[in-house]
Amino acid sequence: MTRRTGSSERPDLPIAVVLGAGGMGMAIARRLGQNHRLVLASQSAGRMEARREQLEGEGLDVAVVQCDVTDPASVEGLARFVGGHGRFRTLAHVAALSPSMADWDTIWRVNLVGAARMERAMLGLASQGSVAIFVSSLAAHMAPPLAPALRDLLDDPLAADFLDRLSETVAEHTPTQAYILSKLALNRLCRRAAPRWGARGARIVSMSPGLIATPMGALEFANQPGKIDLLDRTPLAREGTMLETADAVEFLASDKASFITGTDLLVDGGIGAVLEFSGG
Ligand SMILES: NC(=O)c1ccc[n+]([C@@H]2O[C@H](COP(=O)([O-])OP(=O)(O)OC[C@H]3O[C@@H](n4cnc5c(N)ncnc54)[C@H](OP(=O)(O)O)[C@@H]3O)[C@@H](O)[C@H]2O)c1
């Protein structure tokens, strides 16, 4: 046997894929890395090596893969890598673009179409005890009721003409509208997909953060002055932290959540409830 030193490899552990290695993604990776081998995937090729070094330096078993969820071949490549790396157990799908980061079209491509693609790709690797957690947003809970035609359209994001039909159906083509509706559709996707994950003994859930102190959160505060009002009305009177979102993902991934599937967990300090009972 070849003797190796200085390696944090843990071939005995199942795999957690963390897709989207920004603020929240890295906090979640650190947590899931306690009892998984990590496959950390994200868009920017340039930052992946530094991210790997950070996590390896903390003693975690981590492989990095560059993956752009808007590119079907890239998602298939990630799934192939995971399939050849070990036993897939957990997906934390964190990647998304906020309204200040991109235009209408790009937000849809990343936040919903990309997420739907990942759901399909990881389903193929799921087995008894697997779980997929999709990070959504409080925004999903702020959308007005959907007209049936829009609802049916949002429930079919992998249709070839999805984006064209969306542009025809929705009047307001703003990044904010794309963010709200794409997150709402993501929560619906996780509820709709529960039977196909259940058929493999696996679970799928969404987790909707409220105002969280990350660079993305700070950018939105800077660009949307009205957002400070949401913070003022949050019952817990502060932003959530990345660690608190990692706590929620860790719980949802754990055996303590073994009967939780096809639903959403709001992690928002109570602002969703305030909006519901105050009429918006
Ligand atoms: N922060 C908040 O207040 C807040 C509130 C509600 C919901 N959320 C949700 O929480 C999640 C994480 O947000 P965050 O605050 O951690 O933001 P973030 O730091 O900007 O993280 C988002 C990540 O998505 C990745 N990404 C973007 N486009 C991608 C693509 N095409 N393919 C693959 N990866 C892509 C980025 O990758 P690279 O870094 O590699 O470019 C980035 O790491 C998002 O789903 C967001 O909608 C955040």
Coordinates of C-alpha atoms and ligand atoms in Angstrom, one line a residue:
M1 CA 0.0 0.0 0.0
T2 CA 1.3 3.5 -0.9
R3 CA 1.6 5.6 2.3
R4 CA 0.4 9.2 1.9
T5 CA 0.8 12.1 4.3
G6 CA -1.0 15.4 4.5
S7 CA -4.2 14.3 2.9
S8 CA -7.7 15.1 4.3
E9 CA -9.3 12.6 2.0
R10 CA -12.3 10.8 3.5
P11 CA -13.4 8.1 1.0
D12 CA -15.6 6.6 3.8
L13 CA -18.0 9.6 3.7
P14 CA -20.9 10.2 1.2
I15 CA -20.8 13.2 -1.1
A16 CA -22.4 16.5 -0.6
V17 CA -22.5 18.7 -3.7
V18 CA -22.6 22.4 -3.0
L19 CA -23.5 24.4 -6.1
G20 CA -22.7 28.1 -5.7
A21 CA -19.7 28.9 -3.6
G22 CA -20.5 32.5 -2.6
G23 CA -21.1 33.8 0.9
M24 CA -23.8 31.3 1.9
G25 CA -22.4 28.5 -0.2
M26 CA -19.1 28.5 1.6
A27 CA -20.8 28.6 5.0
I28 CA -23.0 25.6 4.0
A29 CA -20.0 23.8 2.5
R30 CA -18.1 24.1 5.8
R31 CA -21.0 22.6 7.7
L32 CA -21.8 19.8 5.3
G33 CA -18.1 19.0 5.1
Q34 CA -18.2 17.9 8.7
N35 CA -19.8 14.6 7.6
H36 CA -19.6 14.5 3.8
R37 CA -16.9 14.6 1.1
L38 CA -17.5 17.9 -0.6
V39 CA -17.9 18.6 -4.3
L40 CA -17.8 22.3 -4.5
A41 CA -19.1 23.6 -7.8
S42 CA -19.5 27.2 -9.0
Q43 CA -19.4 29.4 -12.0
S44 CA -16.2 31.3 -11.7
A45 CA -13.2 29.1 -12.7
G46 CA -10.8 31.7 -11.3
R47 CA -11.9 31.5 -7.7
M48 CA -12.3 27.7 -7.3
E49 CA -8.6 26.9 -6.5
A50 CA -8.6 29.5 -3.6
R51 CA -11.9 28.1 -2.3
R52 CA -10.5 24.6 -2.4
E53 CA -7.4 25.7 -0.5
Q54 CA -9.5 27.4 2.1
L55 CA -11.6 24.3 2.8
E56 CA -8.8 21.8 2.6
G57 CA -6.8 24.0 5.0
E58 CA -9.6 23.4 7.5
G59 CA -9.3 19.7 7.1
L60 CA -12.2 19.0 4.8
D61 CA -12.2 16.6 1.9
V62 CA -13.1 18.8 -1.1
A63 CA -13.0 18.5 -4.8
V64 CA -13.8 21.6 -6.9
V65 CA -15.6 21.6 -10.3
Q66 CA -16.3 24.6 -12.5
C67 CA -20.0 24.5 -13.4
D68 CA -22.2 27.0 -15.1
V69 CA -25.9 26.0 -14.5
T70 CA -26.9 27.8 -17.7
D71 CA -25.0 25.3 -19.7
P72 CA -26.5 21.8 -20.0
A73 CA -23.2 20.2 -20.8
S74 CA -21.6 21.7 -17.8
V75 CA -24.3 20.4 -15.5
E76 CA -24.0 16.9 -17.1
G77 CA -20.3 17.1 -16.6
L78 CA -20.8 17.9 -12.9
A79 CA -23.2 14.9 -12.5
R80 CA -20.7 12.6 -14.3
F81 CA -17.9 13.8 -11.9
V82 CA -20.0 13.2 -8.8
G83 CA -21.1 9.8 -10.1
G84 CA -17.5 8.7 -10.5
H85 CA -16.3 10.3 -7.2
G86 CA -18.4 8.3 -4.7
R87 CA -21.9 7.9 -3.2
F88 CA -24.0 11.0 -3.7
R89 CA -26.0 11.9 -0.6
T90 CA -26.7 15.6 -0.4
L91 CA -27.2 18.5 -2.8
A92 CA -27.2 22.1 -1.5
H93 CA -28.1 24.2 -4.5
V94 CA -27.2 27.7 -3.5
A95 CA -26.5 29.4 -6.8
A96 CA -28.6 32.3 -7.9
L97 CA -28.4 35.9 -9.1
S98 CA -30.2 38.7 -7.3
P99 CA -32.0 41.6 -9.1
S100 CA -29.0 43.9 -8.9
M101 CA -26.7 41.3 -10.5
A102 CA -28.3 40.6 -13.9
D103 CA -31.1 41.2 -16.4
W104 CA -34.5 39.5 -16.6
D105 CA -33.3 36.8 -19.0
T106 CA -30.2 35.8 -17.1
I107 CA -31.9 35.6 -13.8
W108 CA -34.4 33.2 -15.2
R109 CA -31.7 31.1 -16.8
V110 CA -29.7 30.8 -13.6
N111 CA -32.4 30.8 -10.8
L112 CA -35.0 28.6 -12.4
V113 CA -33.9 26.8 -15.6
G114 CA -30.4 26.1 -14.1
A115 CA -31.9 24.8 -10.8
A116 CA -34.4 22.6 -12.7
R117 CA -31.5 21.2 -14.7
M118 CA -29.6 20.4 -11.5
E119 CA -32.6 18.8 -10.0
R120 CA -32.9 16.4 -12.9
A121 CA -29.1 15.7 -13.0
M122 CA -28.9 14.9 -9.3
L123 CA -32.1 12.9 -9.2
G124 CA -30.3 10.4 -11.5
L125 CA -27.7 9.9 -8.7
A126 CA -30.1 9.8 -5.7
S127 CA -30.6 6.7 -3.6
Q128 CA -32.1 5.8 -0.2
G129 CA -31.4 8.7 2.2
S130 CA -30.3 11.2 -0.4
V131 CA -31.6 14.8 -0.1
A132 CA -31.7 17.9 -2.3
I133 CA -32.0 21.3 -0.7
F134 CA -32.6 24.3 -2.9
V135 CA -31.9 27.7 -1.5
S136 CA -34.7 29.9 -2.5
S137 CA -35.8 33.3 -1.0
L138 CA -38.4 35.1 1.1
A139 CA -39.2 36.7 -2.3
A140 CA -41.0 33.5 -3.3
H141 CA -43.5 34.2 -0.5
M142 CA -44.0 37.8 -1.6
A143 CA -45.4 37.0 -5.1
P144 CA -49.1 37.8 -5.8
P145 CA -51.3 34.8 -6.7
L146 CA -50.5 33.3 -10.1
A147 CA -52.9 33.2 -13.0
P148 CA -53.4 29.6 -14.1
A149 CA -51.6 30.1 -17.5
L150 CA -48.5 31.6 -15.8
R151 CA -48.5 28.9 -13.1
D152 CA -48.6 26.1 -15.7
L153 CA -45.8 27.8 -17.6
L154 CA -43.6 28.2 -14.5
D155 CA -44.1 24.5 -13.8
D156 CA -42.4 23.5 -17.0
P157 CA -39.1 25.4 -17.0
L158 CA -37.2 22.9 -19.1
A159 CA -39.5 23.3 -22.1
A160 CA -37.5 24.4 -25.1
D161 CA -39.6 27.6 -25.6
F162 CA -39.9 28.4 -21.9
L163 CA -38.2 31.8 -22.0
D164 CA -40.0 33.0 -25.1
R165 CA -43.4 32.0 -23.7
L166 CA -42.5 33.7 -20.4
S167 CA -41.7 37.0 -22.1
E168 CA -45.1 36.8 -23.8
T169 CA -47.0 35.9 -20.7
V170 CA -45.4 38.3 -18.1
A171 CA -45.9 42.0 -18.8
E172 CA -43.2 43.4 -16.5
H173 CA -39.7 42.3 -17.6
T174 CA -37.7 43.6 -14.7
P175 CA -34.9 41.8 -12.8
T176 CA -36.9 42.1 -9.6
Q177 CA -40.0 40.4 -11.2
A178 CA -37.7 37.7 -12.6
Y179 CA -36.2 37.1 -9.1
I180 CA -39.5 36.9 -7.3
L181 CA -41.2 34.7 -9.9
S182 CA -38.2 32.4 -10.4
K183 CA -37.9 31.8 -6.6
L184 CA -41.6 31.1 -6.4
A185 CA -41.3 28.6 -9.3
L186 CA -38.3 27.0 -7.5
N187 CA -40.3 26.4 -4.4
R188 CA -43.1 24.9 -6.6
L189 CA -40.5 22.7 -8.3
C190 CA -39.3 21.3 -5.0
R191 CA -42.9 20.5 -4.0
R192 CA -43.7 18.9 -7.4
A193 CA -40.5 16.8 -7.4
A194 CA -41.1 15.2 -4.1
P195 CA -42.8 12.0 -5.6
R196 CA -39.9 11.4 -8.0
W197 CA -37.3 11.8 -5.2
G198 CA -39.5 9.7 -2.9
A199 CA -39.5 6.9 -5.4
R200 CA -35.8 6.6 -4.7
G201 CA -36.2 6.9 -0.9
A202 CA -34.9 10.5 -1.2
R203 CA -36.1 13.9 -0.2
I204 CA -36.2 17.4 -1.8
V205 CA -36.9 20.7 0.0
S206 CA -36.5 24.4 -0.5
M207 CA -35.1 26.8 2.1
S208 CA -36.1 30.4 1.9
P209 CA -33.9 32.9 3.6
G210 CA -35.0 36.4 4.5
L211 CA -32.5 39.2 4.8
I212 CA -29.1 37.6 5.3
A213 CA -25.8 39.4 5.8
T214 CA -23.9 38.4 2.7
P215 CA -22.2 40.4 0.0
M216 CA -25.4 39.7 -2.2
G217 CA -27.6 41.0 0.7
A218 CA -25.4 44.2 1.0
L219 CA -25.7 44.8 -2.7
E220 CA -29.5 44.6 -2.6
F221 CA -29.6 47.0 0.4
A222 CA -27.5 49.5 -1.5
N223 CA -29.6 49.3 -4.7
Q224 CA -33.1 49.0 -3.2
P225 CA -33.6 51.7 -0.5
G226 CA -37.1 50.3 0.3
K227 CA -35.5 47.1 1.6
I228 CA -34.5 48.8 4.9
D229 CA -38.2 48.9 5.7
L230 CA -38.3 45.1 5.7
L231 CA -35.4 45.0 8.2
D232 CA -37.2 47.5 10.4
R233 CA -40.3 45.3 10.4
T234 CA -38.5 42.0 11.0
P235 CA -39.6 40.6 14.4
L236 CA -36.1 39.5 15.3
A237 CA -34.9 43.0 14.4
R238 CA -31.8 42.1 12.6
E239 CA -30.4 40.4 9.5
G240 CA -29.8 36.6 9.6
T241 CA -26.3 35.3 9.3
M242 CA -24.8 32.9 6.9
L243 CA -24.2 30.6 9.8
E244 CA -27.9 30.5 10.5
T245 CA -28.7 29.5 7.0
A246 CA -26.1 26.8 7.3
D247 CA -27.8 25.7 10.5
A248 CA -31.1 25.3 8.5
V249 CA -29.4 23.4 5.7
E250 CA -27.6 21.2 8.1
F251 CA -30.9 20.3 9.8
L252 CA -32.7 19.7 6.5
A253 CA -29.8 17.5 5.3
S254 CA -29.8 15.5 8.6
D255 CA -31.6 12.4 9.6
K256 CA -33.6 14.7 12.1
A257 CA -35.4 15.9 9.0
S258 CA -36.1 12.3 7.6
F259 CA -39.8 12.9 7.2
I260 CA -39.5 16.4 5.7
T261 CA -39.9 16.6 1.9
G262 CA -41.8 18.5 -0.7
T263 CA -42.0 21.6 1.4
D264 CA -40.2 24.9 2.2
L265 CA -38.5 26.2 5.3
L266 CA -38.6 30.0 5.8
V267 CA -35.6 31.2 7.6
D268 CA -36.5 34.9 7.8
G269 CA -36.6 36.2 11.3
G270 CA -40.4 36.3 11.0
I271 CA -40.7 39.0 8.3
G272 CA -42.8 36.7 6.0
A273 CA -45.4 36.3 8.8
V274 CA -45.5 40.1 9.3
L275 CA -46.1 40.7 5.5
E276 CA -48.8 38.0 5.4
F277 CA -50.8 39.6 8.3
S278 CA -50.2 43.2 7.4
G279 CA -51.3 42.8 3.8
G280 CA -47.8 43.3 2.3
Ligands
LIG1 N1 -28.2 37.2 0.9 C1 -29.5 37.4 1.0 O1 -29.9 38.3 1.7 C2 -30.4 36.4 0.4 C3 -31.7 36.5 0.7 C4 -32.6 35.6 0.2 C5 -32.2 34.5 -0.6 N2 -30.8 34.5 -0.9 C6 -30.4 33.4 -1.7 O2 -29.3 32.7 -1.1 C7 -28.4 32.1 -2.1 C8 -27.0 32.5 -1.9 O3 -26.9 33.9 -1.9 P1 -25.5 34.6 -1.4 O4 -26.0 35.8 -0.6 O5 -24.6 33.6 -0.8 O6 -25.0 35.2 -2.8 P2 -23.6 35.0 -3.6 O7 -22.5 35.1 -2.6 O8 -23.7 35.9 -4.8 O9 -23.7 33.5 -4.1 C9 -24.3 33.1 -5.3 C10 -23.5 32.1 -6.0 O10 -24.1 31.7 -7.2 C11 -23.1 31.4 -8.1 N3 -23.6 31.5 -9.5 C12 -24.1 32.5 -10.1 N4 -24.4 32.2 -11.4 C13 -24.1 30.9 -11.5 C14 -24.1 30.0 -12.6 N5 -24.6 30.4 -13.9 N6 -23.7 28.8 -12.5 C15 -23.2 28.4 -11.2 N7 -23.1 29.2 -10.2 C16 -23.6 30.4 -10.3 C17 -22.0 32.4 -7.9 O11 -20.8 31.7 -8.3 P3 -19.3 32.4 -8.4 O12 -19.1 33.0 -7.0 O13 -18.5 31.2 -8.6 O14 -19.4 33.4 -9.5 C18 -22.1 32.6 -6.4 O15 -21.1 31.9 -5.7 C19 -29.1 32.6 -3.5 O16 -29.9 31.5 -4.0 C20 -29.9 33.8 -3.1 O17 -30.9 34.0 -4.0 C21 -29.9 35.4 -0.4

